[in-house]
Coordinates of C-alpha atoms and ligand atoms in Angstrom, one line a residue:
M300 CA 104.9 -12.8 -22.4
S301 CA 106.7 -14.7 -19.6
P302 CA 105.0 -17.5 -18.1
P303 CA 102.9 -16.3 -14.9
D304 CA 104.4 -16.9 -11.5
T305 CA 102.8 -19.0 -8.8
I306 CA 100.3 -17.6 -6.4
A307 CA 99.0 -18.7 -3.2
A308 CA 96.3 -17.3 -0.7
I309 CA 94.0 -18.4 2.0
A310 CA 90.7 -18.7 0.4
T311 CA 88.4 -19.1 3.4
A312 CA 87.4 -16.3 5.6
P313 CA 89.6 -15.0 8.3
G314 CA 88.6 -16.3 11.9
Q315 CA 88.2 -19.6 13.2
G316 CA 86.3 -22.4 11.1
G317 CA 86.1 -26.3 10.8
I318 CA 88.4 -26.2 8.0
G319 CA 90.5 -23.5 6.1
V320 CA 91.5 -23.7 2.5
I321 CA 94.7 -22.6 0.8
R322 CA 94.9 -22.4 -3.0
I323 CA 98.0 -22.4 -5.0
S324 CA 97.9 -21.7 -8.9
G325 CA 100.7 -21.6 -11.5
G326 CA 104.0 -23.1 -12.8
N327 CA 105.7 -24.1 -9.5
T328 CA 102.6 -26.0 -8.1
N329 CA 103.8 -29.2 -8.8
Q330 CA 107.1 -28.8 -7.1
I331 CA 105.8 -27.0 -4.0
A332 CA 103.2 -30.1 -3.8
R333 CA 106.2 -32.5 -3.7
Q334 CA 108.1 -30.5 -1.1
L335 CA 105.2 -29.9 1.1
L336 CA 103.4 -33.4 0.8
G337 CA 106.3 -35.7 0.1
D338 CA 104.5 -36.6 -3.4
L339 CA 102.2 -35.2 -6.1
P340 CA 98.9 -36.2 -5.3
K341 CA 96.9 -38.3 -7.9
P342 CA 94.9 -35.7 -10.0
R343 CA 91.5 -34.8 -8.8
Y344 CA 91.6 -37.4 -5.9
A345 CA 91.0 -36.2 -2.3
Q346 CA 94.1 -37.3 -0.8
F347 CA 94.7 -37.3 3.0
A348 CA 98.2 -35.7 3.6
S349 CA 100.6 -34.0 6.1
F350 CA 101.5 -30.5 5.2
R351 CA 105.3 -30.3 6.3
D352 CA 107.7 -27.5 7.0
A353 CA 111.4 -27.1 6.0
D354 CA 112.4 -29.5 9.2
N355 CA 110.0 -32.1 8.1
E356 CA 107.7 -31.1 11.1
V357 CA 103.9 -31.5 10.3
I358 CA 102.4 -28.0 10.2
D359 CA 98.9 -29.5 9.7
Q360 CA 97.1 -32.3 8.2
G361 CA 94.2 -32.3 5.8
I362 CA 92.9 -32.9 2.2
A363 CA 95.0 -32.2 -0.7
L364 CA 93.4 -31.9 -4.1
Y365 CA 95.3 -31.5 -7.3
F366 CA 94.2 -30.3 -10.5
P367 CA 96.6 -30.5 -13.2
A368 CA 96.5 -27.7 -16.3
P369 CA 94.3 -26.9 -18.0
N370 CA 91.4 -28.7 -16.1
S371 CA 91.4 -26.4 -13.2
F372 CA 89.3 -23.1 -12.3
T373 CA 92.4 -21.0 -13.4
G374 CA 93.5 -23.2 -16.2
E375 CA 97.0 -23.4 -14.4
D376 CA 98.2 -26.2 -12.2
V377 CA 96.2 -25.9 -9.0
L378 CA 96.8 -27.2 -5.5
E379 CA 94.1 -26.9 -2.8
L380 CA 94.8 -27.8 0.8
Q381 CA 92.1 -28.2 3.2
G382 CA 93.3 -28.0 6.8
H383 CA 92.1 -26.8 10.1
G384 CA 90.4 -23.2 10.0
G385 CA 92.8 -21.5 12.6
A386 CA 94.5 -18.1 11.8
V387 CA 97.8 -19.3 12.9
V388 CA 98.0 -22.6 11.4
L389 CA 96.8 -21.1 8.0
D390 CA 99.4 -18.4 8.2
R391 CA 102.4 -20.9 8.8
L392 CA 101.2 -23.1 6.0
L393 CA 101.0 -20.1 3.6
K394 CA 104.4 -18.9 4.8
R395 CA 105.9 -22.3 4.1
I396 CA 104.1 -22.3 0.7
I397 CA 105.7 -19.0 -0.3
E398 CA 109.2 -20.3 1.0
L399 CA 108.8 -22.9 -1.6
G400 CA 108.3 -20.5 -4.5
A401 CA 105.0 -19.0 -4.5
R402 CA 103.8 -15.3 -4.0
P403 CA 100.9 -14.0 -2.1
A404 CA 98.0 -13.5 -4.5
R405 CA 96.5 -10.3 -5.2
A406 CA 92.8 -9.8 -4.7
G407 CA 90.8 -11.5 -7.4
E408 CA 93.9 -13.0 -9.1
F409 CA 92.7 -16.7 -9.5
S410 CA 89.7 -15.3 -11.1
E411 CA 91.7 -13.1 -13.3
R412 CA 93.9 -15.9 -14.5
A413 CA 90.7 -17.9 -15.0
F414 CA 89.4 -15.2 -17.3
L415 CA 92.9 -14.5 -19.0
N416 CA 92.8 -18.4 -19.6
D417 CA 89.4 -18.4 -21.2
K418 CA 88.0 -20.5 -18.5
I419 CA 85.1 -17.6 -17.8
D420 CA 84.4 -14.7 -19.4
L421 CA 84.2 -11.1 -17.6
V422 CA 80.5 -11.3 -16.7
Q423 CA 81.0 -14.9 -15.1
A424 CA 84.0 -13.5 -13.2
E425 CA 82.3 -10.5 -12.0
A426 CA 79.3 -12.8 -11.1
I427 CA 81.4 -14.8 -8.7
A428 CA 82.3 -11.7 -7.0
D429 CA 78.4 -10.8 -6.8
L430 CA 77.5 -14.2 -5.5
I431 CA 80.1 -14.0 -2.7
A432 CA 78.6 -10.5 -1.7
A433 CA 74.9 -11.3 -2.2
E434 CA 73.0 -10.4 0.6
S435 CA 69.4 -11.9 -0.6
E436 CA 68.4 -15.1 -1.9
Q437 CA 67.2 -13.4 -5.0
S438 CA 70.5 -11.7 -5.4
A439 CA 72.4 -15.1 -5.0
K440 CA 70.2 -16.9 -7.4
A441 CA 70.6 -14.1 -10.0
A442 CA 74.4 -14.3 -9.6
M443 CA 74.3 -18.0 -10.1
H444 CA 72.6 -17.4 -13.4
S445 CA 75.2 -15.0 -14.7
L446 CA 77.9 -17.5 -13.4
Q447 CA 76.4 -20.3 -15.5
G448 CA 76.4 -18.0 -18.4
E449 CA 72.9 -16.9 -19.0
F450 CA 73.6 -13.1 -19.3
S451 CA 76.8 -13.9 -21.4
A452 CA 74.6 -16.2 -23.8
S453 CA 72.2 -13.2 -24.6
I454 CA 75.3 -11.0 -25.1
D455 CA 76.9 -13.5 -27.3
T456 CA 74.0 -14.3 -29.6
L457 CA 73.6 -10.5 -29.9
L458 CA 77.0 -10.2 -30.9
Q459 CA 76.9 -13.1 -33.5
Q460 CA 74.0 -11.3 -35.4
L461 CA 75.8 -8.0 -35.2
I462 CA 79.1 -9.6 -36.8
E463 CA 76.9 -11.1 -39.3
L464 CA 75.3 -7.9 -40.4
R465 CA 78.6 -6.1 -40.5
M466 CA 80.0 -8.7 -42.5
H467 CA 77.1 -8.4 -45.1
V468 CA 77.4 -4.5 -45.0
E469 CA 81.1 -4.4 -45.4
S470 CA 81.1 -6.9 -48.2
T471 CA 78.7 -4.8 -50.1
L472 CA 80.8 -1.6 -49.5
D473 CA 83.6 -3.1 -51.4
F474 CA 81.2 -2.8 -54.5
P475 CA 80.2 0.7 -54.7
E476 CA 77.7 0.0 -57.6
E477 CA 75.7 -2.1 -55.3
E478 CA 75.7 0.2 -52.2
I479 CA 72.6 1.9 -53.5
D480 CA 70.7 -1.4 -53.8
F481 CA 71.9 -2.3 -50.5
L482 CA 70.7 0.9 -48.8
A483 CA 67.4 0.2 -50.1
D484 CA 67.5 -3.4 -49.0
D485 CA 64.4 -4.2 -46.7
I486 CA 66.4 -7.3 -45.3
I487 CA 69.2 -5.0 -44.0
K488 CA 66.6 -2.7 -42.2
Q489 CA 64.9 -5.9 -40.8
K490 CA 67.9 -7.4 -39.3
L491 CA 69.1 -4.1 -37.8
Q492 CA 65.7 -3.8 -36.2
A493 CA 65.9 -7.0 -34.7
I494 CA 69.0 -6.6 -33.1
V495 CA 67.8 -3.2 -31.8
D496 CA 64.6 -5.0 -30.3
Q497 CA 66.8 -7.9 -28.8
L498 CA 69.0 -5.2 -27.2
Q499 CA 65.9 -3.6 -25.6
V500 CA 65.0 -6.8 -23.9
I501 CA 68.7 -7.3 -22.6
Q502 CA 68.5 -3.8 -21.2
N503 CA 65.5 -4.2 -19.5
N504 CA 66.7 -7.7 -17.8
S505 CA 69.8 -6.2 -17.1
K506 CA 68.2 -3.3 -15.1
Q507 CA 66.5 -5.6 -13.0
G508 CA 69.5 -7.5 -12.5
R509 CA 71.5 -4.5 -11.3
L510 CA 68.6 -3.4 -8.9
L511 CA 69.1 -7.0 -7.3
N512 CA 72.8 -6.7 -7.3
E513 CA 73.5 -3.1 -6.2
G514 CA 70.2 -2.1 -4.8
L515 CA 69.1 1.4 -4.3
K516 CA 69.5 4.5 -2.2
V517 CA 66.4 5.4 -0.4
V518 CA 66.6 8.8 1.5
I519 CA 64.1 9.8 4.2
S520 CA 63.4 13.6 4.5
G521 CA 60.8 15.7 5.9
K522 CA 60.3 18.4 8.6
P523 CA 61.2 17.7 12.0
N524 CA 59.0 15.4 14.1
A525 CA 57.2 14.2 11.0
G526 CA 58.2 10.5 11.9
K527 CA 61.2 10.1 9.7
S528 CA 63.1 8.1 12.4
S529 CA 60.1 6.0 13.2
L530 CA 59.8 5.1 9.5
L531 CA 63.3 4.1 9.2
N532 CA 62.8 1.7 12.2
L533 CA 59.3 0.4 10.7
L534 CA 61.2 -0.4 7.4
A535 CA 64.3 -1.9 9.1
G536 CA 62.1 -3.7 11.7
S537 CA 64.4 -2.5 14.4
D538 CA 64.9 0.1 16.7
S539 CA 68.1 1.8 15.0
A540 CA 67.1 5.3 15.1
I541 CA 66.1 7.5 18.1
V542 CA 62.6 8.5 18.1
S543 CA 61.5 11.4 20.3
D544 CA 58.8 14.1 20.4
I545 CA 61.7 16.7 20.6
P546 CA 62.1 18.2 16.9
G547 CA 65.7 18.1 15.9
T548 CA 66.7 14.7 17.6
T549 CA 68.4 13.3 14.6
R550 CA 71.3 15.3 13.5
D551 CA 73.5 12.7 12.0
V552 CA 73.0 10.7 9.0
L553 CA 71.8 7.2 9.8
R554 CA 72.1 4.3 7.5
E555 CA 70.2 0.9 7.4
K556 CA 70.5 -1.8 4.9
I557 CA 67.1 -3.7 4.3
Q558 CA 65.6 -5.6 1.3
I559 CA 62.1 -5.7 -0.2
Q560 CA 61.4 -8.9 -2.1
G561 CA 65.1 -9.4 -2.2
V562 CA 65.8 -6.1 -3.7
P563 CA 68.7 -4.5 -1.4
L564 CA 67.8 -1.0 -0.1
H565 CA 70.1 1.2 1.5
I566 CA 68.0 3.5 3.7
V567 CA 69.2 6.9 4.8
D568 CA 67.4 8.9 7.8
T569 CA 68.3 12.4 8.0
A570 CA 68.0 15.4 10.2
G571 CA 64.6 17.3 9.6
L572 CA 64.7 20.2 7.3
R573 CA 64.4 23.4 8.8
E574 CA 66.2 26.6 9.9
A575 CA 68.3 25.1 12.7
S576 CA 69.6 27.3 15.2
D577 CA 72.7 25.5 16.5
V578 CA 75.8 24.6 14.3
I579 CA 75.3 20.9 14.9
E580 CA 71.9 20.8 13.7
Q581 CA 72.9 23.0 10.9
E582 CA 75.3 20.5 9.5
G583 CA 72.9 17.8 9.8
V584 CA 70.5 19.7 7.4
R585 CA 73.4 20.2 5.1
R586 CA 74.3 16.7 5.1
A587 CA 70.6 15.8 4.8
Q588 CA 70.4 17.9 1.5
K589 CA 73.6 16.3 0.1
E590 CA 71.9 12.9 0.6
M591 CA 68.7 13.8 -0.8
Q592 CA 70.6 14.7 -4.1
Q593 CA 72.2 11.2 -4.4
A594 CA 69.0 9.5 -3.7
D595 CA 67.5 7.2 -6.3
I596 CA 64.1 7.3 -4.4
L597 CA 63.1 10.1 -1.9
L598 CA 60.4 9.3 0.9
T599 CA 59.3 12.6 2.0
V600 CA 57.6 12.1 5.3
I601 CA 54.7 14.5 6.0
D602 CA 52.7 14.7 9.4
A603 CA 49.2 14.4 8.2
T604 CA 48.1 16.0 11.6
I605 CA 49.5 19.2 10.6
D606 CA 50.0 19.3 6.6
A607 CA 46.9 18.1 4.8
V608 CA 47.9 19.6 1.4
L609 CA 50.7 18.1 -0.5
P610 CA 53.0 19.8 -2.7
D611 CA 53.8 18.3 -6.3
A612 CA 55.9 15.4 -6.0
Q613 CA 59.0 14.9 -8.0
P614 CA 59.5 11.9 -10.4
N615 CA 61.6 9.8 -7.9
E616 CA 59.8 11.0 -4.7
I617 CA 57.1 9.2 -2.7
Q618 CA 55.0 11.3 -0.2
V619 CA 54.5 9.4 3.0
L620 CA 51.5 10.8 4.8
N621 CA 52.2 9.8 8.2
K622 CA 50.5 9.5 11.6
I623 CA 47.3 8.5 9.7
D624 CA 46.3 6.8 13.1
L625 CA 45.7 10.3 14.5
V626 CA 43.5 11.5 11.6
Q627 CA 39.9 11.0 11.8
D628 CA 38.9 11.1 8.3
K629 CA 41.3 8.5 6.7
G630 CA 39.2 8.8 3.4
V631 CA 41.0 12.0 2.3
D632 CA 42.3 11.9 -1.4
T633 CA 45.8 11.4 -1.8
P634 CA 47.7 11.6 -5.1
D635 CA 49.4 8.8 -6.6
S636 CA 52.5 9.7 -5.4
A637 CA 51.5 9.6 -1.8
V638 CA 50.8 6.7 0.7
K639 CA 49.1 7.1 3.8
L640 CA 50.8 5.4 6.6
S641 CA 51.3 5.1 10.4
A642 CA 54.8 4.4 11.5
K643 CA 53.5 3.8 14.9
T644 CA 51.0 0.9 14.0
G645 CA 52.5 -0.1 10.7
E646 CA 49.4 0.4 8.8
G647 CA 50.2 1.2 5.0
L648 CA 53.6 -0.3 5.3
E649 CA 53.2 -3.0 2.6
R650 CA 51.5 -0.3 0.2
L651 CA 54.6 1.8 0.6
Q652 CA 57.0 -1.1 -0.1
Q653 CA 55.2 -1.9 -3.1
K654 CA 55.4 1.6 -4.2
I655 CA 59.1 1.6 -3.6
L656 CA 59.5 -1.4 -5.9
Q657 CA 57.3 0.0 -8.6
L658 CA 59.0 3.3 -8.6
A659 CA 62.6 1.5 -8.9
G660 CA 61.1 -0.1 -12.1
Y661 CA 61.6 -3.9 -10.4
N662 CA 58.7 -5.8 -11.9
S663 CA 59.6 -9.3 -11.3
Q664 CA 56.9 -11.6 -9.8
P665 CA 57.5 -12.5 -6.2
G666 CA 59.4 -15.8 -6.4
Q667 CA 60.2 -15.5 -10.0
T668 CA 63.7 -16.0 -10.5
T669 CA 64.4 -17.6 -14.1
G670 CA 65.8 -15.0 -16.7
I671 CA 66.9 -12.7 -14.0
Y672 CA 70.8 -12.6 -14.0
T673 CA 72.8 -10.1 -11.9
A674 CA 74.1 -7.1 -14.0
R675 CA 76.2 -4.2 -12.7
R676 CA 76.3 -0.5 -13.8
R677 CA 79.3 -1.0 -16.2
H678 CA 77.1 -3.4 -18.2
L679 CA 74.2 -1.1 -18.4
Q680 CA 76.6 1.6 -19.6
A681 CA 78.1 -0.6 -22.4
L682 CA 74.5 -1.7 -23.3
Q683 CA 73.3 1.9 -23.6
K684 CA 76.5 3.0 -25.7
T685 CA 75.6 0.2 -28.0
A686 CA 72.1 1.1 -28.4
D687 CA 73.4 4.6 -29.0
H688 CA 75.6 3.3 -31.9
L689 CA 72.7 1.2 -33.4
E690 CA 70.3 4.1 -33.4
L691 CA 73.1 6.2 -35.3
A692 CA 73.6 3.3 -37.6
Q693 CA 69.8 3.2 -38.2
R694 CA 69.8 6.9 -39.1
A695 CA 72.7 6.4 -41.6
L696 CA 70.9 3.5 -43.3
T697 CA 67.4 5.1 -43.6
V698 CA 67.7 9.0 -43.3
E699 CA 71.3 9.7 -44.5
Q700 CA 71.5 6.7 -46.7
A701 CA 75.4 6.7 -45.9
G702 CA 76.7 3.2 -46.0
E703 CA 80.2 4.0 -44.7
V704 CA 78.8 5.8 -41.7
M705 CA 76.3 2.9 -41.1
A706 CA 79.3 0.3 -41.3
E707 CA 81.5 2.3 -38.7
E708 CA 78.5 2.7 -36.2
L709 CA 78.1 -0.9 -36.4
R710 CA 81.7 -1.5 -35.8
L711 CA 81.4 0.8 -32.6
A712 CA 78.3 -1.0 -31.4
Q713 CA 80.2 -4.3 -31.6
N714 CA 83.1 -2.8 -29.6
S715 CA 80.9 -1.6 -26.8
L716 CA 79.0 -4.9 -26.7
S717 CA 82.1 -6.9 -26.5
E718 CA 83.2 -4.9 -23.4
I719 CA 80.6 -6.6 -21.3
T720 CA 82.1 -10.0 -21.9
G721 CA 85.5 -8.8 -21.9
A722 CA 86.3 -9.8 -25.5
F723 CA 87.2 -6.2 -26.0
S724 CA 88.3 -4.6 -22.7
S725 CA 91.1 -2.3 -21.6
D726 CA 93.9 -3.4 -19.1
D727 CA 92.4 -0.5 -16.7
L728 CA 89.1 -2.0 -16.9
L729 CA 90.2 -5.5 -15.9
G730 CA 92.5 -4.2 -13.2
K731 CA 89.5 -2.2 -11.6
I732 CA 87.2 -5.0 -11.9
F733 CA 89.4 -7.7 -10.1
S734 CA 90.9 -5.4 -7.6
E735 CA 87.4 -5.4 -6.1
F736 CA 87.3 -9.1 -5.4
C737 CA 88.4 -10.7 -2.0
I738 CA 91.8 -12.3 -1.4
G739 CA 92.0 -16.1 -2.4
K740 CA 89.0 -15.8 -5.4
Ligands
GDP1008 N1 50.7 8.5 16.6 C1 51.8 8.6 15.8 N2 53.0 9.1 16.2 C2 54.0 9.1 15.7 C3 54.0 8.4 14.1 N3 55.2 8.5 13.6 C4 56.0 9.0 14.7 N4 55.3 9.3 15.6 C5 55.9 10.2 16.8 O1 56.1 11.6 16.4 C6 57.5 11.9 17.1 C7 58.5 12.4 16.2 O2 58.8 11.0 15.6 P1 60.5 10.7 15.1 O3 60.5 9.5 14.3 O4 61.5 11.1 16.0 O5 60.4 12.1 13.9 P2 61.5 12.7 13.0 O6 62.0 13.7 13.8 O7 61.0 13.0 11.8 O8 62.6 11.7 13.0 C8 57.6 10.7 18.3 O9 57.1 11.1 19.2 C9 56.8 9.6 17.6 O10 56.5 8.6 18.4 C10 52.8 7.7 14.0 O11 52.6 7.2 12.5 N5 51.7 7.9 14.4
MG1009 MG1 64.5 11.8 13.5

């Protein structure tokens, strides 16, 4: 492999700001620093400097920070320039740096180099992106826990146990006369069970983490005029959807992002479900049905002044018995899947919010943040694959008594688990993960 080239990017968000940061990483960093600043700054010291162009004209003045390899974010020579946060001045500076032997960095390329140089693992790299993208305090805290290595540590511990078990199993397989004894060995069974139990704990935590990170899609549906748009506005705390007593007002799909206890929810308001007469409303109904199919949670709004009897709810459905303010006898029994609510007065909102979280499987106590780390769909899939292989290994051990099969399933389980932290990951996967980062990170 040839030594990596030198990359540079503006690391601060576009627009105007007090400062703007440019980051440079790679083998040409020292030479670029000398030409741009006149000298190589003292390592890890904030040094005031002029950033000069080819004619020695000062492009900007600011702080230069030099981090020689391997003690830098990427593990390479890194120079960070803190200048003024203006689009033109930063562009001029970047152009000069590229003239001097760097090339523009791709999205996520700094983090990718940090990963390739073993500065961080894949979970931590993803946590950086999640921290930057976090939209609630809880999500940000959870991302920070992953970045500090909490998630990775639990995966690594499990991996160690799995590797130990594999060594034990494989060494016995080399001596066929011992295989029978080994398969009857209770210690092996117990060790395997302990790994399975531990994995289950990680899976549960990761589900919480994914909820905080990626959120849920909540789709509001129901008959025209039931109060769907009013419910969207109530949940969002704003007047984003048009509310009227004319049935068929909402024809398009409206989206709002909200949070309940820090869990991000993508709320979708849809056209009322009915036999629509005009083509635009028909299209609205078609889109509503498409959204409903993709919903994690369905909120079916029912006008309590019209429909008193509720149909059976689907497992991911909450029936919202709306306009309860207009109903005289509020004591009417509602099934567990239903919530009585008034989108007009707000009565019942808190119960609905709790029910949404409950259905989502979010069971952290309000304010509790320890032990919660962010996770992604990819992690959950790898954990599930690991669990599947461990189950097959258990079968091979206890039912089929097939040592070779068990050994193979344990190997596959280890591979799946290693994908999470990136010890065993394809280039395709890496490319996909880092391309979703922002430039300069
Ligand atoms: N009294 C009362 N009126 C409501 C309530 N929710 C909605 N409405 C009214 O019902 C009508 C239809 O509401 P809208 O949200 O547009 O229903 P959508 O067609 O399902 O989106 C409007 O006149 C709302 O003001 C409620 O909880 N109580
Ligand atoms: Mg509507």
